């Protein structure tokens, strides 16, 4: 089949793009997309090479769990492939409501609203609840979707250094007479370092300074707390966090995001959260898979147990080999390499050796803290993890990262 590509119209636009791309290349930050052939699994074929996959967020292996696949297929048979409408017009099926009820019960909150993604849940919620007369106090390493939501809200943003509770307190003290609403916001687990947010201390500050407390549990959903209820459950802080965001795209194995909290807040978001109002609802297969994921979390505790068992083994071995794994406390373990170029080289040489661990450089992380980020899952076997560790040892020595 022949394919005709037309030349783009604006030469100056193309030249500007080319300039930006060359800068990325010069900094060693230009990346080609890695292409997966087949399912997202612990060992899979990427760019034609069989590799141990340490880069997915598929913490519990649910992307390919038989119960999720079966539910997705049944929902397609019964309801088709798309909903053809946004939630607020004709796109709410009874299963969308059931999923929200199930998630609220799971999170021990009054209510829950499901969004198309964790990204839209964060961005849509922050921008809906705050306006230009309000104030945001945000951790420096919060996720891009929180930052975008903050910007869309037009509220001033005060950033405190990562997990620096004293600085957050100082900002709150300086702004204690601020007339508008105040939002204190943190990730539950930080996506590049794998450390856990200072929730107990921040909740205390929120109570003292009358702030709305919001936690983004994207990397804690299905990972931390009883049956994977998240960081609020992990710390026993039920009732102290106004807004809990979670994702259905990572450990849940499917796609979506949700906000759990009071009935009144969820009703408000139904009326004001723009991605909920203006973007089509989840297709039936996704809803079916998410409902089945909840069943699995509640009935098959072995996956979370295995995830943590694998995490402990992999972390201990990386540390024993002498790698700098930063402040991680969760299945996300960075292997810090220094400059971006070194992190990308580590990633590339691991890949050539059969291990996929994505390199991450500036500006996603600090200039001298470029890394490969590893995420073990419940479905990695001990043999696969040990094979990956042998590869880290070999390549790490070759590059002088360990001796
Ligand atoms: C991945 C991620 C999101 C976005 O979730 P999606 O469901 O993939 O859109 C939000 N917050 C954090 C911290 C994340 O890591």
Tab-separated table of C-alpha atoms and ligand atoms in Angstrom:
chain	number	residue	atom	x	y	z
A	1	UNK	CA	0.000	0.000	0.000
A	2	UNK	CA	1.432	3.396	-0.882
A	3	UNK	CA	1.374	6.198	1.577
A	4	UNK	CA	1.446	9.858	0.635
A	5	UNK	CA	2.923	12.347	3.057
A	6	UNK	CA	2.370	15.996	2.364
A	7	UNK	CA	5.070	18.515	3.225
A	8	UNK	CA	4.192	20.623	6.193
A	9	UNK	CA	3.283	24.227	5.342
A	10	UNK	CA	5.317	26.405	7.692
A	11	UNK	CA	9.087	26.220	7.141
A	12	UNK	CA	9.801	28.488	10.119
A	13	UNK	CA	7.769	26.244	12.431
A	14	UNK	CA	9.632	23.163	11.206
A	15	UNK	CA	12.972	24.956	11.680
A	16	UNK	CA	12.039	25.955	15.238
A	17	UNK	CA	11.128	22.347	16.055
A	18	UNK	CA	14.371	21.104	14.525
A	19	UNK	CA	16.354	23.528	16.695
A	20	UNK	CA	14.696	22.254	19.879
A	21	UNK	CA	15.237	18.634	18.873
A	22	UNK	CA	18.928	19.255	18.104
A	23	UNK	CA	19.331	20.702	21.591
A	24	UNK	CA	17.871	17.527	23.074
A	25	UNK	CA	20.264	15.452	20.971
A	26	UNK	CA	23.219	17.579	22.107
A	27	UNK	CA	22.277	16.984	25.754
A	28	UNK	CA	21.876	13.244	25.257
A	29	UNK	CA	18.147	13.542	26.012
A	30	UNK	CA	16.774	12.590	22.617
A	31	UNK	CA	14.954	9.272	22.856
A	32	UNK	CA	13.297	6.984	20.359
A	33	UNK	CA	10.138	5.308	21.602
A	34	UNK	CA	10.719	1.752	22.722
A	35	UNK	CA	8.201	-0.468	20.964
A	36	UNK	CA	6.686	-3.450	22.717
A	37	UNK	CA	5.633	-6.464	20.674
A	38	UNK	CA	2.966	-8.277	22.682
A	39	UNK	CA	1.709	-7.948	26.238
A	40	UNK	CA	3.131	-5.877	29.092
A	41	UNK	CA	4.873	-8.615	31.043
A	42	UNK	CA	7.889	-9.169	33.328
A	43	UNK	CA	9.871	-10.483	30.368
A	44	UNK	CA	8.805	-9.337	26.924
A	45	UNK	CA	9.915	-8.389	23.431
A	46	UNK	CA	10.832	-4.721	23.012
A	47	UNK	CA	12.413	-3.348	19.822
A	48	UNK	CA	12.825	-6.935	18.670
A	49	UNK	CA	14.874	-7.951	21.726
A	50	UNK	CA	13.760	-10.245	24.541
A	51	UNK	CA	14.299	-8.271	27.763
A	52	UNK	CA	13.527	-8.353	31.469
A	53	UNK	CA	11.163	-5.423	31.843
A	54	UNK	CA	11.963	-3.172	34.805
A	55	UNK	CA	10.186	-0.101	33.452
A	56	UNK	CA	6.456	-0.706	33.637
A	57	UNK	CA	4.071	0.392	36.378
A	58	UNK	CA	2.329	-2.961	36.137
A	59	UNK	CA	3.109	-3.621	39.813
A	60	UNK	CA	0.848	-6.626	40.302
A	61	UNK	CA	0.884	-8.076	36.808
A	62	UNK	CA	-2.799	-7.208	36.353
A	63	UNK	CA	-2.402	-6.057	32.719
A	64	UNK	CA	-2.617	-9.731	31.763
A	65	UNK	CA	-4.521	-11.218	34.723
A	66	UNK	CA	-7.119	-13.723	33.444
A	67	UNK	CA	-9.935	-12.248	35.547
A	68	UNK	CA	-9.380	-8.762	34.146
A	69	UNK	CA	-9.158	-10.022	30.560
A	70	UNK	CA	-12.325	-12.085	30.982
A	71	UNK	CA	-14.253	-9.136	32.452
A	72	UNK	CA	-13.079	-6.815	29.676
A	73	UNK	CA	-14.212	-9.265	26.998
A	74	UNK	CA	-17.597	-9.812	28.653
A	75	UNK	CA	-18.201	-6.073	28.898
A	76	UNK	CA	-17.356	-5.633	25.203
A	77	UNK	CA	-19.764	-8.438	24.264
A	78	UNK	CA	-22.557	-6.874	26.275
A	79	UNK	CA	-21.980	-3.148	25.747
A	80	UNK	CA	-19.704	-2.690	22.754
A	81	UNK	CA	-16.458	-0.788	22.531
A	82	UNK	CA	-17.269	2.855	23.234
A	83	UNK	CA	-19.754	4.928	25.218
A	84	UNK	CA	-20.269	7.650	22.628
A	85	UNK	CA	-20.734	10.409	25.175
A	86	UNK	CA	-19.348	12.257	28.163
A	87	UNK	CA	-20.460	11.155	31.609
A	88	UNK	CA	-22.741	14.179	32.100
A	89	UNK	CA	-24.791	13.603	28.927
A	90	UNK	CA	-25.371	10.004	27.813
A	91	UNK	CA	-22.060	8.355	28.758
A	92	UNK	CA	-22.790	7.027	32.247
A	93	UNK	CA	-23.481	3.295	32.309
A	94	UNK	CA	-24.613	1.592	35.464
A	95	UNK	CA	-21.177	0.007	35.723
A	96	UNK	CA	-19.516	3.453	35.843
A	97	UNK	CA	-21.621	4.106	38.930
A	98	UNK	CA	-20.819	0.677	40.345
A	99	UNK	CA	-17.082	1.291	39.882
A	100	UNK	CA	-17.353	4.600	41.753
A	101	UNK	CA	-19.285	2.958	44.599
A	102	UNK	CA	-16.762	0.117	44.805
A	103	UNK	CA	-13.797	2.513	44.826
A	104	UNK	CA	-15.382	4.699	47.531
A	105	UNK	CA	-15.929	1.603	49.693
A	106	UNK	CA	-12.349	0.459	48.985
A	107	UNK	CA	-10.987	3.842	50.063
A	108	UNK	CA	-13.354	4.160	53.064
A	109	UNK	CA	-14.695	7.477	51.764
A	110	UNK	CA	-18.281	8.652	51.177
A	111	UNK	CA	-17.933	8.933	47.439
A	112	UNK	CA	-15.667	8.711	44.408
A	113	UNK	CA	-15.525	10.067	40.848
A	114	UNK	CA	-13.688	8.271	38.063
A	115	UNK	CA	-11.763	10.204	35.423
A	116	UNK	CA	-10.253	9.064	32.111
A	117	UNK	CA	-6.770	9.039	33.641
A	118	UNK	CA	-4.830	9.909	36.763
A	119	UNK	CA	-3.553	12.921	34.866
A	120	UNK	CA	-7.023	14.308	34.210
A	121	UNK	CA	-8.087	13.452	37.784
A	122	UNK	CA	-5.324	15.667	39.199
A	123	UNK	CA	-5.470	18.453	36.655
A	124	UNK	CA	-9.282	18.491	36.563
A	125	UNK	CA	-9.695	18.473	40.327
A	126	UNK	CA	-7.145	21.096	41.346
A	127	UNK	CA	-8.340	23.481	38.648
A	128	UNK	CA	-11.998	22.936	39.633
A	129	UNK	CA	-11.673	23.541	43.364
A	130	UNK	CA	-9.331	26.541	43.314
A	131	UNK	CA	-9.336	29.953	41.669
A	132	UNK	CA	-7.068	32.962	41.456
A	133	UNK	CA	-7.864	34.159	44.992
A	134	UNK	CA	-6.794	30.858	46.543
A	135	UNK	CA	-3.341	29.548	47.429
A	136	UNK	CA	-1.477	26.303	46.688
A	137	UNK	CA	1.348	24.866	48.799
A	138	UNK	CA	3.016	22.099	46.790
A	139	UNK	CA	6.002	19.711	47.158
A	140	UNK	CA	8.804	20.455	44.670
A	141	UNK	CA	8.678	16.915	43.256
A	142	UNK	CA	4.909	16.682	42.759
A	143	UNK	CA	3.764	15.115	39.480
A	144	UNK	CA	3.349	17.123	36.263
A	145	UNK	CA	-0.440	16.636	36.323
A	146	UNK	CA	-0.631	18.381	39.715
A	147	UNK	CA	1.525	21.219	38.420
A	148	UNK	CA	-0.689	21.609	35.349
A	149	UNK	CA	-3.810	21.608	37.536
A	150	UNK	CA	-2.262	24.267	39.758
A	151	UNK	CA	-1.447	26.432	36.744
A	152	UNK	CA	-4.922	26.015	35.273
A	153	UNK	CA	-6.475	27.106	38.569
A	154	UNK	CA	-4.610	30.463	38.328
A	155	UNK	CA	-4.020	30.319	42.070
A	156	UNK	CA	-0.539	31.413	43.251
A	157	UNK	CA	1.714	28.390	43.857
A	158	UNK	CA	4.195	28.240	46.744
A	159	UNK	CA	6.598	25.332	46.393
A	160	UNK	CA	8.374	23.768	49.373
A	161	UNK	CA	11.576	21.727	48.980
A	162	UNK	CA	10.925	18.006	48.630
A	163	UNK	CA	9.407	16.606	51.863
A	164	UNK	CA	10.575	19.677	53.775
A	165	UNK	CA	7.745	19.926	56.311
A	166	UNK	CA	9.426	22.855	58.109
A	167	UNK	CA	9.415	24.910	54.927
A	168	UNK	CA	5.772	24.017	54.256
A	169	UNK	CA	4.968	25.172	57.773
A	170	UNK	CA	6.830	28.429	57.254
A	171	UNK	CA	4.892	29.141	54.066
A	172	UNK	CA	1.622	28.390	55.843
A	173	UNK	CA	2.569	30.605	58.780
A	174	UNK	CA	3.444	33.487	56.441
A	175	UNK	CA	0.114	33.075	54.667
A	176	UNK	CA	-2.110	32.203	57.586
A	177	UNK	CA	-4.344	35.224	56.987
A	178	UNK	CA	-4.751	34.488	53.297
A	179	UNK	CA	-8.441	35.155	52.627
A	180	UNK	CA	-9.056	32.400	50.035
A	181	UNK	CA	-8.923	28.598	50.211
A	182	UNK	CA	-5.562	26.948	50.784
A	183	UNK	CA	-4.520	23.613	49.293
A	184	UNK	CA	-1.656	21.519	50.675
A	185	UNK	CA	-0.713	18.895	48.123
A	186	UNK	CA	1.758	16.016	47.918
A	187	UNK	CA	2.362	12.779	46.096
A	188	UNK	CA	1.818	9.702	48.283
A	189	UNK	CA	4.770	7.955	46.612
A	190	UNK	CA	7.114	10.039	44.470
A	191	UNK	CA	7.419	8.616	41.000
A	192	UNK	CA	11.118	9.235	40.293
A	193	UNK	CA	12.584	8.446	43.740
A	194	UNK	CA	10.135	5.936	45.196
A	195	UNK	CA	10.070	7.659	48.581
A	196	UNK	CA	6.841	8.085	50.568
A	197	UNK	CA	5.359	11.553	51.214
A	198	UNK	CA	5.392	13.038	54.739
A	199	UNK	CA	1.664	12.521	55.133
A	200	UNK	CA	1.241	12.442	58.908
A	201	UNK	CA	3.136	15.720	59.356
A	202	UNK	CA	1.449	17.418	56.402
A	203	UNK	CA	-2.017	16.346	57.597
A	204	UNK	CA	-1.215	17.907	60.957
A	205	UNK	CA	-0.221	21.157	59.235
A	206	UNK	CA	-3.365	21.076	57.102
A	207	UNK	CA	-5.531	20.731	60.201
A	208	UNK	CA	-3.698	23.476	62.072
A	209	UNK	CA	-3.749	25.955	59.183
A	210	UNK	CA	-7.200	25.014	57.870
A	211	UNK	CA	-5.965	23.792	54.465
A	212	UNK	CA	-7.565	21.389	52.042
A	213	UNK	CA	-5.313	18.287	52.158
A	214	UNK	CA	-4.778	16.438	48.864
A	215	UNK	CA	-2.710	13.334	48.131
A	216	UNK	CA	-1.845	11.862	44.737
A	217	UNK	CA	-1.662	8.105	45.252
A	218	UNK	CA	-0.842	7.087	41.676
A	219	UNK	CA	2.133	4.954	42.730
A	220	UNK	CA	0.569	3.902	46.037
A	221	UNK	CA	-2.693	2.546	44.568
A	222	UNK	CA	-2.477	-1.247	44.736
A	223	UNK	CA	0.955	-0.971	46.388
A	224	UNK	CA	0.679	0.611	49.863
A	225	UNK	CA	-1.894	0.045	52.621
A	226	UNK	CA	-4.236	-2.875	53.222
A	227	UNK	CA	-5.071	-4.551	49.883
A	228	UNK	CA	-3.409	-1.577	48.163
A	229	UNK	CA	-5.716	1.123	49.523
A	230	UNK	CA	-2.894	3.663	49.305
A	231	UNK	CA	-0.802	5.947	51.479
A	232	UNK	CA	-3.661	7.249	53.640
A	233	UNK	CA	-4.437	3.703	54.738
A	234	UNK	CA	-0.702	2.954	55.079
A	235	UNK	CA	-0.376	5.747	57.681
A	236	UNK	CA	-3.821	5.220	59.250
A	237	UNK	CA	-4.934	8.731	58.261
A	238	UNK	CA	-8.520	7.970	57.254
A	239	UNK	CA	-10.682	11.077	57.590
A	240	UNK	CA	-7.682	13.438	57.567
A	241	UNK	CA	-7.192	13.816	53.811
A	242	UNK	CA	-9.900	15.714	51.912
A	243	UNK	CA	-8.922	14.588	48.451
A	244	UNK	CA	-7.338	11.230	47.587
A	245	UNK	CA	-6.407	10.780	43.939
A	246	UNK	CA	-5.629	7.306	42.670
A	247	UNK	CA	-4.874	5.750	39.334
A	248	UNK	CA	-6.363	2.721	37.620
A	249	UNK	CA	-3.543	2.750	35.049
A	250	UNK	CA	-0.654	1.391	37.091
A	251	UNK	CA	-1.114	-1.411	39.638
A	252	UNK	CA	-4.784	-1.727	38.590
A	253	UNK	CA	-3.530	-2.773	35.171
A	254	UNK	CA	-6.101	-0.898	33.062
A	255	UNK	CA	-6.636	2.851	32.605
A	256	UNK	CA	-8.139	5.737	34.527
A	257	UNK	CA	-7.939	7.883	37.612
A	258	UNK	CA	-10.248	8.598	40.492
A	259	UNK	CA	-10.865	11.081	43.257
A	260	UNK	CA	-12.197	9.808	46.581
A	261	UNK	CA	-13.605	12.082	49.284
A	262	UNK	CA	-16.824	13.550	50.637
A	263	UNK	CA	-20.158	13.179	48.856
A	264	UNK	CA	-20.396	16.958	48.557
A	265	UNK	CA	-16.973	17.276	46.927
A	266	UNK	CA	-17.719	14.534	44.417
A	267	UNK	CA	-21.030	16.200	43.499
A	268	UNK	CA	-19.126	19.442	43.016
A	269	UNK	CA	-16.602	17.734	40.727
A	270	UNK	CA	-19.455	16.187	38.709
A	271	UNK	CA	-20.455	19.791	37.938
A	272	UNK	CA	-17.109	21.519	37.656
A	273	UNK	CA	-14.244	19.144	36.721
A	274	UNK	CA	-13.631	19.899	33.074
A	275	UNK	CA	-12.236	16.528	31.895
A	276	UNK	CA	-15.296	14.868	33.484
A	277	UNK	CA	-17.648	17.287	31.738
A	278	UNK	CA	-15.960	17.583	28.359
A	279	UNK	CA	-14.247	14.290	27.548
A	280	UNK	CA	-15.873	10.932	26.758
A	281	UNK	CA	-16.253	8.367	29.515
A	282	UNK	CA	-14.384	5.100	29.902
A	283	UNK	CA	-15.203	2.362	27.398
A	284	UNK	CA	-16.949	-0.731	28.849
A	285	UNK	CA	-13.850	-2.970	28.622
A	286	UNK	CA	-11.917	-0.597	30.873
A	287	UNK	CA	-14.725	-0.408	33.430
A	288	UNK	CA	-15.006	-4.208	33.469
A	289	UNK	CA	-11.259	-4.622	33.932
A	290	UNK	CA	-11.186	-2.084	36.787
A	291	UNK	CA	-14.053	-3.835	38.608
A	292	UNK	CA	-12.209	-7.142	38.239
A	293	UNK	CA	-9.001	-5.495	39.502
A	294	UNK	CA	-10.827	-4.546	42.713
A	295	UNK	CA	-11.967	-8.165	43.101
A	296	UNK	CA	-8.395	-9.369	42.646
A	297	UNK	CA	-7.016	-6.860	45.171
A	298	UNK	CA	-9.574	-7.943	47.741
A	299	UNK	CA	-9.400	-11.702	47.091
A	300	UNK	CA	-5.809	-12.421	45.984
A	301	UNK	CA	-3.450	-10.858	48.562
A	302	UNK	CA	-0.563	-12.945	47.223
A	303	UNK	CA	0.242	-10.383	44.504
A	304	UNK	CA	0.976	-7.508	46.866
A	305	UNK	CA	2.918	-9.862	49.168
A	306	UNK	CA	5.054	-11.035	46.227
A	307	UNK	CA	5.562	-7.451	45.016
A	308	UNK	CA	7.081	-6.498	48.364
A	309	UNK	CA	9.106	-9.695	48.609
A	310	UNK	CA	10.604	-8.979	45.179
A	311	UNK	CA	11.161	-5.336	46.129
A	312	UNK	CA	13.113	-6.269	49.262
A	313	UNK	CA	15.325	-8.728	47.373
A	314	UNK	CA	16.070	-6.430	44.434
A	315	UNK	CA	16.826	-3.367	46.574
A	316	UNK	CA	19.052	-5.284	48.981
A	317	UNK	CA	21.061	-6.754	46.090
A	318	UNK	CA	21.475	-3.402	44.277
A	319	UNK	CA	22.743	-1.877	47.529
A	320	UNK	CA	25.076	-4.841	48.115
A	321	UNK	CA	26.563	-4.297	44.641
A	322	UNK	CA	27.298	-0.706	45.699
A	323	UNK	CA	24.771	1.240	43.608
A	324	UNK	CA	23.347	4.553	44.813
A	325	UNK	CA	19.602	3.871	45.079
A	326	UNK	CA	18.643	7.179	46.697
A	327	UNK	CA	15.820	7.414	49.227
A	328	UNK	CA	13.486	4.769	47.844
A	329	UNK	CA	11.058	2.963	50.190
A	330	UNK	CA	8.835	1.305	47.580
A	331	UNK	CA	9.074	-0.925	44.467
A	332	UNK	CA	10.379	2.119	42.530
A	333	UNK	CA	14.164	1.965	42.889
A	334	UNK	CA	16.315	4.517	41.065
A	335	UNK	CA	19.903	3.638	40.205
A	336	UNK	CA	21.556	7.026	40.208
A	337	UNK	CA	24.233	7.480	37.537
A	338	UNK	CA	25.038	11.214	37.579
A	339	UNK	CA	24.877	13.134	34.298
A	340	UNK	CA	22.029	12.448	31.856
A	341	UNK	CA	24.434	11.048	29.312
A	342	UNK	CA	25.717	8.453	31.793
A	343	UNK	CA	22.193	7.418	32.767
A	344	UNK	CA	21.230	6.977	29.117
A	345	UNK	CA	24.395	4.958	28.466
A	346	UNK	CA	23.664	2.731	31.457
A	347	UNK	CA	20.128	2.227	30.179
A	348	UNK	CA	21.324	1.475	26.623
A	349	UNK	CA	23.994	-1.020	27.719
A	350	UNK	CA	21.579	-2.784	30.052
A	351	UNK	CA	19.140	-3.020	27.170
A	352	UNK	CA	21.768	-4.533	24.884
A	353	UNK	CA	22.361	-7.052	27.675
A	354	UNK	CA	18.660	-7.948	27.953
A	355	UNK	CA	17.379	-5.610	30.683
A	356	UNK	CA	14.975	-2.733	30.068
A	357	UNK	CA	15.349	0.046	32.659
A	358	UNK	CA	14.462	3.477	31.290
A	359	UNK	CA	16.994	6.277	31.643
A	360	UNK	CA	15.616	9.483	33.152
A	361	UNK	CA	17.449	12.794	32.919
A	362	UNK	CA	17.088	16.514	33.413
A	363	UNK	CA	14.602	18.229	33.651
A	364	UNK	CA	12.537	15.297	34.998
A	365	UNK	CA	15.180	14.896	37.719
A	366	UNK	CA	18.047	17.157	38.899
A	367	UNK	CA	20.957	17.600	36.460
A	368	UNK	CA	23.435	15.559	38.545
A	369	UNK	CA	20.873	12.945	39.615
A	370	UNK	CA	20.088	11.339	36.271
A	371	UNK	CA	19.263	7.673	36.702
A	372	UNK	CA	17.747	4.555	35.388
A	373	UNK	CA	14.517	3.880	37.191
A	374	UNK	CA	13.666	0.296	38.031
A	375	UNK	CA	10.273	-1.003	39.067
A	376	UNK	CA	9.942	-4.635	40.063
A	377	UNK	CA	6.560	-6.317	39.834
A	378	UNK	CA	4.877	-9.241	41.558
A	379	UNK	CA	5.291	-11.328	38.418
A	380	UNK	CA	9.091	-11.143	38.118
A	381	UNK	CA	10.565	-14.503	39.087
A	382	UNK	CA	13.603	-14.691	41.366
A	383	UNK	CA	15.564	-16.026	38.379
A	384	UNK	CA	14.606	-12.977	36.271
A	385	UNK	CA	15.543	-10.560	39.050
A	386	UNK	CA	18.892	-12.266	39.581
A	387	UNK	CA	19.591	-12.219	35.856
A	388	UNK	CA	18.834	-8.460	35.839
A	389	UNK	CA	21.104	-7.944	38.863
A	390	UNK	CA	23.956	-9.790	37.145
A	391	UNK	CA	23.526	-7.449	34.213
A	392	UNK	CA	23.556	-4.375	36.477
A	393	UNK	CA	26.770	-5.650	38.052
A	394	UNK	CA	28.481	-6.259	34.723
A	395	UNK	CA	27.440	-2.961	33.105
A	396	UNK	CA	27.866	-0.954	36.331
A	397	UNK	CA	31.485	-2.115	36.625
A	398	UNK	CA	32.187	-1.435	32.964
A	399	UNK	CA	30.931	2.150	33.342
A	400	UNK	CA	32.754	2.694	36.643
A	401	UNK	CA	29.547	3.212	38.656
A	402	UNK	CA	30.531	0.453	41.064
A	403	UNK	CA	33.858	-1.225	41.703
B	1	LIG	C1	1.384	8.200	36.498
B	1	LIG	C2	1.047	9.291	37.438
B	1	LIG	C3	-0.111	10.054	37.272
B	1	LIG	C4	-0.988	9.900	36.058
B	1	LIG	O1	-1.714	8.733	36.079
B	1	LIG	P1	-2.301	8.149	34.698
B	1	LIG	O2	-3.429	7.315	35.150
B	1	LIG	O3	-1.195	7.419	34.043
B	1	LIG	O4	-2.735	9.335	33.902
B	1	LIG	C5	-0.414	10.986	38.223
B	1	LIG	N1	0.378	11.185	39.298
B	1	LIG	C6	1.521	10.491	39.486
B	1	LIG	C7	2.354	10.740	40.687
B	1	LIG	C8	1.881	9.529	38.554
B	1	LIG	O5	3.022	8.854	38.720
